Amino acid sequence: MTKTLFFIFLIFIIVLQIHDAKKTNNKFDILQVDNPNKDEFENVIRSRSPTISTNVSKNFFDLQKMPPKNFYSLDKKSRTTLEKNLKEHFSYYTLPLSVKNKFEINVEEQGSTNRITKSTNGRLLICQLVGLKKLLLFSPDQGKYLYLKASGNISKLNFFTDDLLQFPLIAKTKYIEILLYPGQMLYIPKGWFYTYVNEDESFSIKVSSDTPFSVF
């Protein structure tokens, strides 16, 4: 009997975790917190609202003085050390109990863009270290206007470079426009769509993480 109750309780907890991982928020609210500790960060993003964390890159002031392209000119040892330090720094913000993590360094040209893309991870973070990035965020219920490909995760159009008159439904969308400055990190909730244009040469970090519950 005790084992039965234990398994019932365990299944109940798992169902709650999966339900929580699948929660979405369509409200056009954006939150901001200054250099949060781990508890503050976890509490503020629990609302599933887009959130900007400021002053999260104080350890990398020297990097922020460097032209982004210089990253590729670093000697192997310096580059490996920098990558390791950045990865360790931003792992602080990954999901608790994460089983799947991805860390990317992105050096991009001024004016470069991406197509409208869906955040499919339990947690997706973009931190701007050098340059200014302009992002547009679309809530999950805007997907029907975004001309998504069969996968449902990426749009057929580029908001910044395509002739939007050829995509009339896009005029019905509502979105949040965010200017992400050096030292600021954006949390994009699961299910939200995002696109961006780099207003300057850009050096940014993209970190995604998942728990077993957000994966399934």
mmCIF file of C-alpha atoms in Angstrom:
data_model
loop_
_atom_site.group_PDB
_atom_site.id
_atom_site.type_symbol
_atom_site.label_atom_id
_atom_site.label_comp_id
_atom_site.label_asym_id
_atom_site.label_seq_id
_atom_site.Cartn_x
_atom_site.Cartn_y
_atom_site.Cartn_z
ATOM 1 C CA MET A 1 0.000 0.000 0.000
ATOM 2 C CA THR A 2 2.812 2.387 0.894
ATOM 3 C CA LYS A 3 4.524 1.721 -2.439
ATOM 4 C CA THR A 4 1.259 2.322 -4.281
ATOM 5 C CA LEU A 5 0.769 5.670 -2.563
ATOM 6 C CA PHE A 6 4.357 6.593 -3.308
ATOM 7 C CA PHE A 7 3.953 5.860 -7.029
ATOM 8 C CA ILE A 8 0.646 7.752 -7.138
ATOM 9 C CA PHE A 9 2.348 10.719 -5.499
ATOM 10 C CA LEU A 10 5.306 10.453 -7.889
ATOM 11 C CA ILE A 11 3.029 10.369 -10.939
ATOM 12 C CA PHE A 12 1.123 13.361 -9.554
ATOM 13 C CA ILE A 13 4.358 15.349 -9.182
ATOM 14 C CA ILE A 14 5.474 14.418 -12.702
ATOM 15 C CA VAL A 15 2.119 15.484 -14.183
ATOM 16 C CA LEU A 16 2.349 18.808 -12.334
ATOM 17 C CA GLN A 17 5.895 19.378 -13.620
ATOM 18 C CA ILE A 18 4.903 18.607 -17.208
ATOM 19 C CA HIS A 19 1.863 20.864 -16.922
ATOM 20 C CA ASP A 20 4.038 23.657 -15.542
ATOM 21 C CA ALA A 21 6.619 23.214 -18.315
ATOM 22 C CA LYS A 22 3.899 23.542 -20.960
ATOM 23 C CA LYS A 23 2.364 26.716 -19.542
ATOM 24 C CA THR A 24 2.389 29.702 -21.881
ATOM 25 C CA ASN A 25 1.613 33.356 -21.408
ATOM 26 C CA ASN A 26 0.124 35.487 -24.181
ATOM 27 C CA LYS A 27 0.181 38.749 -22.223
ATOM 28 C CA PHE A 28 2.261 41.550 -23.681
ATOM 29 C CA ASP A 29 4.033 42.289 -20.412
ATOM 30 C CA ILE A 30 7.768 42.705 -20.169
ATOM 31 C CA LEU A 31 9.619 42.509 -16.861
ATOM 32 C CA GLN A 32 13.021 43.845 -15.858
ATOM 33 C CA VAL A 33 15.392 42.960 -13.023
ATOM 34 C CA ASP A 34 18.880 44.304 -12.279
ATOM 35 C CA ASN A 35 21.693 41.745 -11.957
ATOM 36 C CA PRO A 36 19.494 39.182 -10.171
ATOM 37 C CA ASN A 37 20.783 36.407 -7.964
ATOM 38 C CA LYS A 38 19.587 32.889 -8.774
ATOM 39 C CA ASP A 39 16.472 33.002 -6.572
ATOM 40 C CA GLU A 40 15.435 36.431 -7.852
ATOM 41 C CA PHE A 41 15.928 35.316 -11.426
ATOM 42 C CA GLU A 42 13.901 32.120 -10.992
ATOM 43 C CA ASN A 43 11.080 34.013 -9.274
ATOM 44 C CA VAL A 44 10.753 36.749 -11.862
ATOM 45 C CA ILE A 45 10.632 34.445 -14.896
ATOM 46 C CA ARG A 46 8.093 32.159 -13.262
ATOM 47 C CA SER A 47 5.435 34.408 -14.781
ATOM 48 C CA ARG A 48 6.482 33.206 -18.275
ATOM 49 C CA SER A 49 6.759 36.844 -19.379
ATOM 50 C CA PRO A 50 9.635 38.148 -21.504
ATOM 51 C CA THR A 51 12.205 39.441 -19.032
ATOM 52 C CA ILE A 52 15.277 41.649 -19.338
ATOM 53 C CA SER A 53 18.070 41.207 -16.799
ATOM 54 C CA THR A 54 20.524 44.104 -16.705
ATOM 55 C CA ASN A 55 24.191 44.264 -15.692
ATOM 56 C CA VAL A 56 24.738 40.520 -16.056
ATOM 57 C CA SER A 57 28.126 40.758 -17.776
ATOM 58 C CA LYS A 58 30.247 42.760 -15.324
ATOM 59 C CA ASN A 59 32.982 40.112 -15.501
ATOM 60 C CA PHE A 60 33.504 40.803 -19.224
ATOM 61 C CA PHE A 61 34.099 44.561 -19.463
ATOM 62 C CA ASP A 62 37.367 43.996 -21.339
ATOM 63 C CA LEU A 63 35.558 41.862 -23.898
ATOM 64 C CA GLN A 64 32.969 44.598 -24.374
ATOM 65 C CA LYS A 65 35.717 47.017 -25.434
ATOM 66 C CA MET A 66 36.829 44.660 -28.196
ATOM 67 C CA PRO A 67 35.444 44.824 -31.762
ATOM 68 C CA PRO A 68 33.360 41.619 -32.202
ATOM 69 C CA LYS A 69 35.426 40.362 -35.147
ATOM 70 C CA ASN A 70 38.548 40.328 -32.973
ATOM 71 C CA PHE A 71 37.141 37.211 -31.302
ATOM 72 C CA TYR A 72 38.245 35.196 -34.326
ATOM 73 C CA SER A 73 41.750 36.704 -34.145
ATOM 74 C CA LEU A 74 42.403 35.478 -30.611
ATOM 75 C CA ASP A 75 45.017 32.790 -30.222
ATOM 76 C CA LYS A 76 43.673 29.315 -29.530
ATOM 77 C CA LYS A 77 44.428 29.359 -25.800
ATOM 78 C CA SER A 78 42.856 32.788 -25.217
ATOM 79 C CA ARG A 79 39.773 31.904 -27.231
ATOM 80 C CA THR A 80 39.314 28.575 -25.448
ATOM 81 C CA THR A 81 39.669 30.276 -22.055
ATOM 82 C CA LEU A 82 37.181 32.993 -22.998
ATOM 83 C CA GLU A 83 34.649 30.449 -24.264
ATOM 84 C CA LYS A 84 35.023 28.420 -21.064
ATOM 85 C CA ASN A 85 34.567 31.493 -18.844
ATOM 86 C CA LEU A 86 31.508 32.671 -20.766
ATOM 87 C CA LYS A 87 29.935 29.214 -20.648
ATOM 88 C CA GLU A 88 30.509 28.907 -16.902
ATOM 89 C CA HIS A 89 29.159 32.418 -16.285
ATOM 90 C CA PHE A 90 25.902 31.918 -18.177
ATOM 91 C CA SER A 91 25.315 28.372 -16.923
ATOM 92 C CA TYR A 92 24.253 30.143 -13.722
ATOM 93 C CA TYR A 93 20.974 31.057 -15.454
ATOM 94 C CA THR A 94 20.077 27.662 -16.920
ATOM 95 C CA LEU A 95 17.059 25.682 -15.780
ATOM 96 C CA PRO A 96 17.387 23.790 -12.489
ATOM 97 C CA LEU A 97 17.619 20.027 -13.114
ATOM 98 C CA SER A 98 18.384 20.661 -16.781
ATOM 99 C CA VAL A 99 19.389 17.622 -18.824
ATOM 100 C CA LYS A 100 19.912 19.365 -22.142
ATOM 101 C CA ASN A 101 21.936 22.552 -22.545
ATOM 102 C CA LYS A 102 23.227 24.486 -25.529
ATOM 103 C CA PHE A 103 25.651 27.406 -25.462
ATOM 104 C CA GLU A 104 26.365 29.563 -28.523
ATOM 105 C CA ILE A 105 28.638 32.534 -29.189
ATOM 106 C CA ASN A 106 27.306 34.618 -32.065
ATOM 107 C CA VAL A 107 29.414 37.233 -33.844
ATOM 108 C CA GLU A 108 27.215 38.973 -36.422
ATOM 109 C CA GLU A 109 27.533 41.788 -38.936
ATOM 110 C CA GLN A 110 25.734 45.105 -38.623
ATOM 111 C CA GLY A 111 22.338 44.780 -40.329
ATOM 112 C CA SER A 112 22.228 40.977 -40.087
ATOM 113 C CA THR A 113 18.857 39.426 -39.249
ATOM 114 C CA ASN A 114 17.142 36.118 -38.569
ATOM 115 C CA ARG A 115 13.786 34.761 -39.634
ATOM 116 C CA ILE A 116 10.929 34.704 -37.147
ATOM 117 C CA THR A 117 11.697 31.687 -34.963
ATOM 118 C CA LYS A 118 9.789 29.898 -32.213
ATOM 119 C CA SER A 119 11.375 29.362 -28.815
ATOM 120 C CA THR A 120 10.999 25.611 -28.275
ATOM 121 C CA ASN A 121 13.234 25.291 -25.207
ATOM 122 C CA GLY A 122 12.231 25.252 -21.593
ATOM 123 C CA ARG A 123 14.444 28.324 -21.228
ATOM 124 C CA LEU A 124 15.976 30.506 -23.934
ATOM 125 C CA LEU A 125 18.295 33.406 -23.075
ATOM 126 C CA ILE A 126 20.018 35.920 -25.339
ATOM 127 C CA CYS A 127 22.671 38.161 -23.797
ATOM 128 C CA GLN A 128 24.118 41.105 -25.711
ATOM 129 C CA LEU A 129 27.794 41.755 -24.923
ATOM 130 C CA VAL A 130 28.789 44.114 -27.752
ATOM 131 C CA GLY A 131 26.548 46.186 -30.037
ATOM 132 C CA LEU A 132 22.826 46.916 -30.105
ATOM 133 C CA LYS A 133 20.239 44.284 -31.080
ATOM 134 C CA LYS A 134 16.595 45.108 -31.891
ATOM 135 C CA LEU A 135 14.221 42.215 -31.261
ATOM 136 C CA LEU A 136 10.549 41.704 -31.991
ATOM 137 C CA LEU A 137 8.664 39.214 -29.806
ATOM 138 C CA PHE A 138 5.345 37.639 -30.834
ATOM 139 C CA SER A 139 3.220 35.823 -28.271
ATOM 140 C CA PRO A 140 2.187 32.187 -28.986
ATOM 141 C CA ASP A 141 -1.294 33.149 -30.174
ATOM 142 C CA GLN A 142 0.222 35.265 -32.980
ATOM 143 C CA GLY A 143 1.540 32.174 -34.757
ATOM 144 C CA LYS A 144 -1.435 32.050 -37.109
ATOM 145 C CA TYR A 145 -0.265 35.288 -38.742
ATOM 146 C CA LEU A 146 3.415 34.435 -39.107
ATOM 147 C CA TYR A 147 3.451 32.244 -42.246
ATOM 148 C CA LEU A 148 5.104 29.345 -40.463
ATOM 149 C CA LYS A 149 6.717 26.470 -42.319
ATOM 150 C CA ALA A 150 5.415 22.918 -41.885
ATOM 151 C CA SER A 151 7.461 22.425 -38.711
ATOM 152 C CA GLY A 152 5.662 25.362 -37.095
ATOM 153 C CA ASN A 153 8.948 26.613 -35.651
ATOM 154 C CA ILE A 154 10.183 29.088 -38.258
ATOM 155 C CA SER A 155 8.556 31.586 -40.590
ATOM 156 C CA LYS A 156 8.813 31.701 -44.359
ATOM 157 C CA LEU A 157 9.401 35.436 -44.181
ATOM 158 C CA ASN A 158 12.109 37.748 -42.934
ATOM 159 C CA PHE A 159 10.380 40.634 -41.175
ATOM 160 C CA PHE A 160 13.238 43.059 -41.818
ATOM 161 C CA THR A 161 14.204 42.275 -45.407
ATOM 162 C CA ASP A 162 11.141 40.851 -47.207
ATOM 163 C CA ASP A 163 8.382 42.884 -48.842
ATOM 164 C CA LEU A 164 5.713 42.556 -46.135
ATOM 165 C CA LEU A 165 2.988 43.524 -48.629
ATOM 166 C CA GLN A 166 3.465 39.996 -49.992
ATOM 167 C CA PHE A 167 2.502 38.663 -46.545
ATOM 168 C CA PRO A 168 -0.711 40.557 -45.661
ATOM 169 C CA LEU A 169 -1.490 38.585 -42.485
ATOM 170 C CA ILE A 170 1.624 39.996 -40.825
ATOM 171 C CA ALA A 171 -0.195 43.344 -40.538
ATOM 172 C CA LYS A 172 -2.549 41.711 -38.016
ATOM 173 C CA THR A 173 0.229 40.788 -35.610
ATOM 174 C CA LYS A 174 0.890 42.364 -32.257
ATOM 175 C CA TYR A 175 4.424 42.289 -30.949
ATOM 176 C CA ILE A 176 6.847 43.725 -28.419
ATOM 177 C CA GLU A 177 9.874 45.659 -29.697
ATOM 178 C CA ILE A 178 12.971 45.465 -27.506
ATOM 179 C CA LEU A 179 16.324 47.196 -27.792
ATOM 180 C CA LEU A 180 18.901 44.949 -26.159
ATOM 181 C CA TYR A 181 22.004 46.854 -25.062
ATOM 182 C CA PRO A 182 25.399 45.476 -23.978
ATOM 183 C CA GLY A 183 25.157 43.866 -20.567
ATOM 184 C CA GLN A 184 21.452 43.022 -20.950
ATOM 185 C CA MET A 185 20.028 39.506 -21.177
ATOM 186 C CA LEU A 186 16.594 38.630 -22.548
ATOM 187 C CA TYR A 187 14.537 35.626 -21.461
ATOM 188 C CA ILE A 188 12.198 34.469 -24.250
ATOM 189 C CA PRO A 189 9.435 32.199 -22.897
ATOM 190 C CA LYS A 190 8.732 28.853 -24.509
ATOM 191 C CA GLY A 191 6.206 29.142 -27.321
ATOM 192 C CA TRP A 192 7.005 32.780 -28.108
ATOM 193 C CA PHE A 193 8.353 33.794 -31.512
ATOM 194 C CA TYR A 194 11.266 36.166 -32.000
ATOM 195 C CA THR A 195 13.227 37.877 -34.722
ATOM 196 C CA TYR A 196 15.977 40.471 -34.622
ATOM 197 C CA VAL A 197 18.192 42.857 -36.524
ATOM 198 C CA ASN A 198 21.673 43.848 -35.355
ATOM 199 C CA GLU A 199 21.943 47.637 -35.362
ATOM 200 C CA ASP A 200 25.731 47.373 -34.876
ATOM 201 C CA GLU A 201 28.383 44.698 -35.175
ATOM 202 C CA SER A 202 27.256 42.249 -32.542
ATOM 203 C CA PHE A 203 28.732 39.808 -30.052
ATOM 204 C CA SER A 204 26.032 37.914 -28.196
ATOM 205 C CA ILE A 205 25.492 34.734 -26.212
ATOM 206 C CA LYS A 206 22.571 32.382 -26.710
ATOM 207 C CA VAL A 207 21.857 29.815 -24.016
ATOM 208 C CA SER A 208 19.065 27.249 -24.040
ATOM 209 C CA SER A 209 18.229 24.555 -21.516
ATOM 210 C CA ASP A 210 15.601 21.893 -20.929
ATOM 211 C CA THR A 211 14.483 19.591 -18.151
ATOM 212 C CA PRO A 212 12.995 16.146 -18.842
ATOM 213 C CA PHE A 213 9.571 17.781 -18.408
ATOM 214 C CA SER A 214 10.117 20.605 -20.920
ATOM 215 C CA VAL A 215 11.509 18.152 -23.479
ATOM 216 C CA PHE A 216 8.442 15.917 -23.381
#
